[in-house]
Amino acid sequence: MAKRMQRAAGIVATLVALAGCTDAGAEDAKSSASTPTSTASGVVPTPSAEGTSDGAAATLVGNWAASGLEPMVLHVTGLRAEMMGQHHCRGRVTRQDGVQIVRLKCDDGSTDRAVGRVYGLTASTMTIDWEGFGADSMRRVT
């Protein structure tokens, strides 16, 4: 319980710090990353080289923050993922056709960020394109 409280306090501090940030850097990171292409079946990501190697799964592990209209933190440990911000969601990270997929289920029933494809993954930035919602550019935080 104490560890969970400490982690929550750290995440809240990160969210407060991000609330004052602008999204200018996130747009630059998103535009430099590979972009998804539309097909009749939906959005198909075109991952960068960093997002396609088998070693990329380890790169996704850690804490990631987005500072858009809804500041949030995505915490990835192994194959588990937890998103905290306006919604609290938990789920798993899987690999499908060489692309990492984040699947979340939110405590309040929100489905905005239920399934997302990771692309443009580097050591410090990534973008998650959420099905039917849009994309979040994220930066690694400690």
Coordinates of N, CA and C in Angstrom, one line a residue:
M1 N 0.8 -1.2 0.0 CA 0.0 0.0 0.0 C 0.9 1.3 0.0
A2 N 2.0 1.3 0.8 CA 2.8 2.4 0.9 C 3.5 2.7 -0.5
K3 N 3.9 1.6 -1.2 CA 4.6 1.7 -2.5 C 3.6 2.3 -3.5
R4 N 2.4 1.9 -3.4 CA 1.4 2.4 -4.3 C 1.1 3.9 -4.1
M5 N 1.1 4.3 -2.8 CA 0.9 5.7 -2.5 C 2.1 6.5 -3.0
Q6 N 3.3 6.0 -2.8 CA 4.5 6.7 -3.3 C 4.5 6.9 -4.8
R7 N 4.1 5.8 -5.5 CA 4.1 5.8 -6.9 C 3.0 6.8 -7.4
A8 N 1.9 6.8 -6.7 CA 0.8 7.7 -7.1 C 1.2 9.2 -6.8
A9 N 1.9 9.4 -5.8 CA 2.4 10.8 -5.5 C 3.4 11.2 -6.5
G10 N 4.3 10.3 -7.0 CA 5.2 10.7 -8.0 C 4.5 11.0 -9.3
I11 N 3.5 10.2 -9.6 CA 2.8 10.4 -10.9 C 2.0 11.8 -10.8
V12 N 1.4 12.1 -9.7 CA 0.7 13.3 -9.5 C 1.7 14.5 -9.7
A13 N 2.9 14.4 -9.1 CA 3.9 15.4 -9.3 C 4.3 15.6 -10.7
T14 N 4.4 14.5 -11.5 CA 4.7 14.6 -12.9 C 3.6 15.2 -13.7
L15 N 2.4 14.9 -13.4 CA 1.2 15.5 -14.0 C 1.1 17.0 -13.8
V16 N 1.4 17.4 -12.5 CA 1.4 18.8 -12.2 C 2.5 19.5 -13.0
A17 N 3.6 18.9 -13.1 CA 4.7 19.6 -13.8 C 4.4 19.7 -15.3
L18 N 3.8 18.6 -15.8 CA 3.4 18.6 -17.2 C 2.3 19.6 -17.6
A19 N 1.4 19.9 -16.6 CA 0.3 20.8 -16.8 C 0.8 22.1 -17.3
G20 N 2.0 22.5 -16.9 CA 2.5 23.8 -17.4 C 3.2 23.8 -18.7
C21 N 3.4 22.6 -19.2 CA 4.2 22.4 -20.5 C 3.3 22.7 -21.7
T22 N 3.9 23.1 -22.8 CA 3.2 23.2 -24.0 C 3.4 22.0 -24.9
D23 N 2.6 21.8 -25.9 CA 2.7 20.6 -26.8 C 3.6 20.9 -28.0
A24 N 4.3 22.0 -28.0 CA 5.1 22.3 -29.2 C 6.2 21.2 -29.5
G25 N 6.9 20.7 -28.5 CA 7.9 19.7 -28.6 C 7.2 18.4 -29.0
A26 N 6.0 18.1 -28.6 CA 5.3 16.9 -28.9 C 5.0 16.8 -30.4
E27 N 4.6 18.0 -30.9 CA 4.3 18.0 -32.4 C 5.5 17.8 -33.2
D28 N 6.7 18.4 -32.8 CA 7.9 18.1 -33.5 C 8.3 16.6 -33.4
A29 N 8.2 16.0 -32.3 CA 8.5 14.6 -32.1 C 7.6 13.8 -33.0
K30 N 6.3 14.1 -33.1 CA 5.3 13.4 -33.8 C 5.6 13.5 -35.3
S31 N 6.0 14.7 -35.8 CA 6.2 14.9 -37.2 C 7.5 14.2 -37.6
S32 N 8.5 14.1 -36.7 CA 9.7 13.4 -37.1 C 9.6 11.9 -37.0
A33 N 8.6 11.4 -36.4 CA 8.4 10.0 -36.3 C 7.6 9.5 -37.5
S34 N 7.6 8.2 -37.8 CA 6.9 7.8 -38.9 C 5.4 8.0 -38.7
T35 N 4.6 8.1 -39.7 CA 3.2 8.4 -39.5 C 2.3 7.2 -40.0
P36 N 1.1 7.1 -39.5 CA 0.3 6.0 -39.9 C -0.3 6.3 -41.3
T37 N -0.6 5.3 -42.1 CA -1.3 5.5 -43.3 C -2.7 4.9 -43.3
S38 N -3.6 5.5 -43.9 CA -5.0 5.0 -43.9 C -5.2 4.0 -45.0
T39 N -6.0 3.0 -44.6 CA -6.4 1.9 -45.6 C -7.9 1.7 -45.4
A40 N -8.5 0.9 -46.2 CA -9.9 0.6 -46.1 C -10.2 0.0 -44.8
S41 N -9.2 -0.7 -44.2 CA -9.5 -1.4 -42.9 C -9.2 -0.6 -41.7
G42 N -8.7 0.6 -41.9 CA -8.4 1.5 -40.7 C -7.0 2.0 -40.8
V43 N -6.4 2.3 -39.7 CA -5.1 2.9 -39.6 C -4.0 1.8 -39.5
V44 N -3.1 1.9 -40.4 CA -2.0 0.9 -40.3 C -0.7 1.7 -40.0
P45 N -0.1 1.5 -38.9 CA 1.1 2.2 -38.6 C 2.3 1.8 -39.5
T46 N 3.1 2.8 -39.8 CA 4.4 2.5 -40.5 C 5.5 2.8 -39.5
P47 N 5.9 1.8 -38.6 CA 6.8 2.1 -37.6 C 8.2 2.5 -38.1
S48 N 8.9 3.3 -37.3 CA 10.3 3.6 -37.6 C 11.1 2.4 -37.3
A49 N 12.4 2.5 -37.7 CA 13.3 1.3 -37.5 C 13.4 0.9 -36.0
E50 N 13.3 1.9 -35.1 CA 13.4 1.6 -33.7 C 12.2 0.8 -33.2
G51 N 11.1 1.0 -33.8 CA 9.9 0.4 -33.4 C 9.6 -1.0 -33.9
T52 N 10.5 -1.5 -34.8 CA 10.3 -2.8 -35.4 C 11.2 -3.9 -34.9
S53 N 12.3 -3.6 -34.2 CA 13.2 -4.7 -33.8 C 12.6 -5.4 -32.6
D54 N 13.1 -6.6 -32.4 CA 12.6 -7.4 -31.2 C 13.1 -6.7 -29.9
G55 N 14.2 -5.9 -29.9 CA 14.6 -5.3 -28.7 C 13.8 -4.1 -28.3
A56 N 12.9 -3.6 -29.2 CA 12.1 -2.5 -28.9 C 11.1 -2.7 -27.8
A57 N 10.7 -3.9 -27.5 CA 9.8 -4.2 -26.4 C 10.4 -3.7 -25.1
A58 N 11.7 -3.9 -24.9 CA 12.4 -3.5 -23.7 C 12.4 -2.0 -23.6
T59 N 12.5 -1.3 -24.7 CA 12.5 0.2 -24.8 C 11.2 0.8 -24.3
L60 N 10.1 0.1 -24.5 CA 8.8 0.6 -24.1 C 8.6 0.6 -22.6
V61 N 9.4 -0.2 -21.9 CA 9.3 -0.3 -20.4 C 9.7 1.0 -19.8
G62 N 8.9 1.5 -18.9 CA 9.2 2.7 -18.1 C 8.0 3.6 -18.0
N63 N 8.2 4.8 -17.7 CA 7.2 5.8 -17.5 C 7.2 6.8 -18.7
W64 N 6.0 7.0 -19.2 CA 5.9 7.9 -20.4 C 4.8 9.0 -20.0
A65 N 5.0 10.2 -20.4 CA 4.1 11.3 -20.1 C 3.7 12.0 -21.4
A66 N 2.4 12.4 -21.4 CA 1.9 13.2 -22.5 C 1.3 14.5 -21.8
S67 N 1.5 15.6 -22.4 CA 1.0 16.9 -21.8 C 0.1 17.6 -22.7
G68 N -0.9 17.0 -23.3 CA -1.9 17.6 -24.1 C -3.0 18.2 -23.2
L69 N -4.2 18.3 -23.7 CA -5.3 18.8 -23.0 C -5.6 17.9 -21.8
E70 N -5.3 16.6 -21.9 CA -5.4 15.7 -20.8 C -4.1 15.1 -20.4
P71 N -3.3 15.8 -19.5 CA -2.0 15.2 -19.1 C -2.2 13.8 -18.5
M72 N -1.3 12.9 -18.9 CA -1.4 11.6 -18.4 C 0.0 10.9 -18.4
V73 N 0.1 9.8 -17.6 CA 1.3 9.1 -17.5 C 1.0 7.6 -17.8
L74 N 1.8 7.0 -18.7 CA 1.6 5.6 -19.0 C 2.8 4.9 -18.4
H75 N 2.6 3.9 -17.5 CA 3.6 3.1 -16.8 C 3.6 1.7 -17.4
V76 N 4.7 1.3 -18.0 CA 4.8 0.0 -18.6 C 5.9 -0.8 -17.8
T77 N 5.5 -2.0 -17.4 CA 6.4 -2.9 -16.7 C 6.2 -4.3 -17.3
G78 N 7.2 -4.7 -18.0 CA 7.1 -6.0 -18.7 C 6.0 -5.9 -19.8
L79 N 5.0 -6.8 -19.6 CA 3.8 -6.7 -20.6 C 2.6 -6.0 -20.0
R80 N 2.8 -5.5 -18.8 CA 1.7 -4.8 -18.1 C 1.8 -3.3 -18.4
A81 N 0.6 -2.6 -18.5 CA 0.5 -1.2 -18.8 C -0.5 -0.6 -17.8
E82 N -0.2 0.6 -17.3 CA -1.2 1.3 -16.5 C -1.1 2.8 -16.9
M83 N -2.3 3.4 -17.2 CA -2.4 4.8 -17.5 C -3.1 5.5 -16.4
M84 N -2.5 6.6 -16.0 CA -3.1 7.5 -15.0 C -3.2 8.9 -15.5
G85 N -4.3 9.5 -15.2 CA -4.5 10.9 -15.7 C -6.0 11.2 -15.4
Q86 N -6.7 11.7 -16.4 CA -8.1 11.9 -16.3 C -8.9 10.5 -16.0
H87 N -8.3 9.5 -16.6 CA -8.9 8.1 -16.4 C -7.8 7.2 -15.9
H88 N -8.2 6.2 -15.1 CA -7.2 5.2 -14.6 C -7.5 3.9 -15.4
C89 N -6.5 3.4 -16.1 CA -6.7 2.3 -16.9 C -5.6 1.3 -16.8
R90 N -5.9 0.0 -16.9 CA -4.9 -1.0 -16.8 C -5.0 -2.0 -18.0
G91 N -3.9 -2.6 -18.4 CA -3.9 -3.5 -19.5 C -2.6 -4.2 -19.8
R92 N -2.4 -4.5 -21.1 CA -1.3 -5.3 -21.5 C -0.7 -4.7 -22.8
V93 N 0.6 -5.0 -23.0 CA 1.3 -4.6 -24.2 C 1.5 -6.0 -25.0
T94 N 1.1 -6.0 -26.2 CA 1.3 -7.2 -27.1 C 2.0 -6.7 -28.3
R95 N 2.4 -7.7 -29.1 CA 3.0 -7.4 -30.4 C 2.1 -8.1 -31.5
Q96 N 1.8 -7.3 -32.5 CA 1.0 -7.9 -33.6 C 1.6 -7.4 -34.9
D97 N 1.9 -8.3 -35.8 CA 2.6 -8.0 -37.1 C 3.8 -7.0 -36.9
G98 N 4.6 -7.3 -35.9 CA 5.8 -6.5 -35.6 C 5.5 -5.1 -35.0
V99 N 4.3 -4.8 -34.6 CA 3.9 -3.5 -34.0 C 3.5 -3.8 -32.6
Q100 N 4.0 -2.9 -31.7 CA 3.5 -3.1 -30.3 C 2.1 -2.4 -30.1
I101 N 1.3 -3.2 -29.5 CA -0.1 -2.7 -29.2 C -0.4 -2.6 -27.7
V102 N -0.9 -1.4 -27.3 CA -1.3 -1.2 -25.9 C -2.8 -1.4 -25.9
R103 N -3.2 -2.3 -25.0 CA -4.7 -2.6 -24.8 C -5.0 -2.2 -23.4
L104 N -5.9 -1.3 -23.2 CA -6.3 -0.9 -21.8 C -7.8 -1.0 -21.6
K105 N -8.1 -1.2 -20.3 CA -9.5 -1.2 -19.8 C -9.5 -0.2 -18.7
C106 N -10.4 0.9 -18.8 CA -10.4 1.9 -17.8 C -11.4 1.6 -16.7
D107 N -11.1 2.0 -15.5 CA -12.0 1.7 -14.3 C -13.3 2.4 -14.5
D108 N -13.4 3.6 -15.1 CA -14.7 4.3 -15.3 C -15.4 3.9 -16.6
G109 N -14.9 2.9 -17.3 CA -15.6 2.5 -18.5 C -15.2 3.3 -19.8
S110 N -14.3 4.3 -19.7 CA -13.9 5.1 -20.9 C -13.2 4.1 -21.9
T111 N -13.6 4.3 -23.1 CA -12.9 3.5 -24.2 C -12.1 4.4 -25.2
D112 N -11.9 5.7 -24.8 CA -11.1 6.6 -25.7 C -9.7 6.0 -26.0
R113 N -9.0 5.5 -25.0 CA -7.7 4.9 -25.3 C -7.7 3.4 -24.9
A114 N -8.5 2.7 -25.6 CA -8.6 1.2 -25.3 C -7.6 0.4 -26.1
V115 N -7.3 0.8 -27.4 CA -6.3 0.0 -28.2 C -5.5 1.1 -28.9
G116 N -4.2 1.0 -28.7 CA -3.3 1.9 -29.4 C -2.1 1.2 -30.0
R117 N -1.6 1.7 -31.1 CA -0.4 1.2 -31.8 C 0.7 2.1 -31.6
V118 N 1.9 1.6 -31.1 CA 3.1 2.4 -30.8 C 3.9 2.5 -32.1
Y119 N 4.3 3.8 -32.4 CA 5.2 4.0 -33.5 C 6.1 5.1 -33.2
G120 N 7.2 5.2 -33.9 CA 8.2 6.3 -33.7 C 8.9 6.1 -32.4
L121 N 9.0 4.9 -31.9 CA 9.6 4.6 -30.6 C 11.1 4.8 -30.6
T122 N 11.6 5.7 -29.7 CA 13.0 5.9 -29.5 C 13.3 5.8 -28.0
A123 N 14.5 6.0 -27.6 CA 14.8 5.9 -26.2 C 14.1 7.0 -25.3
S124 N 13.7 8.1 -26.0 CA 13.1 9.2 -25.2 C 11.7 9.6 -25.6
T125 N 11.2 9.2 -26.8 CA 9.9 9.6 -27.3 C 9.2 8.5 -28.0
M126 N 7.9 8.6 -28.1 CA 7.1 7.6 -28.9 C 5.7 8.3 -29.1
T127 N 5.0 7.7 -30.0 CA 3.6 8.1 -30.3 C 2.7 6.9 -30.2
I128 N 1.6 7.0 -29.6 CA 0.6 6.0 -29.6 C -0.6 6.5 -30.4
D129 N -1.0 5.8 -31.4 CA -2.2 6.1 -32.2 C -3.3 5.2 -31.7
W130 N -4.3 5.9 -31.0 CA -5.4 5.2 -30.4 C -6.5 5.0 -31.4
E131 N -7.0 3.8 -31.6 CA -8.1 3.5 -32.5 C -9.3 4.4 -32.2
G132 N -9.8 5.1 -33.2 CA -11.0 5.9 -33.0 C -10.9 7.1 -32.1
F133 N -9.7 7.5 -31.7 CA -9.5 8.6 -30.8 C -8.5 9.6 -31.3
G134 N -7.3 9.2 -31.7 CA -6.3 10.1 -32.1 C -4.9 9.6 -31.6
A135 N -3.9 10.4 -31.7 CA -2.6 10.0 -31.3 C -2.1 10.9 -30.1
D136 N -1.3 10.3 -29.2 CA -0.6 11.0 -28.1 C 0.9 10.9 -28.4
S137 N 1.6 12.0 -28.4 CA 3.0 12.0 -28.4 C 3.5 12.0 -27.0
M138 N 4.4 11.1 -26.6 CA 4.8 10.9 -25.2 C 6.3 11.0 -25.1
R139 N 6.8 11.4 -23.9 CA 8.2 11.5 -23.6 C 8.4 10.7 -22.4
R140 N 9.6 10.0 -22.4 CA 10.0 9.2 -21.2 C 10.3 10.1 -20.0
V141 N 9.8 9.7 -18.9 CA 10.0 10.5 -17.6 C 10.6 9.5 -16.6
T142 N 11.3 10.0 -15.6 CA 11.9 9.1 -14.6 C 11.1 9.1 -13.4

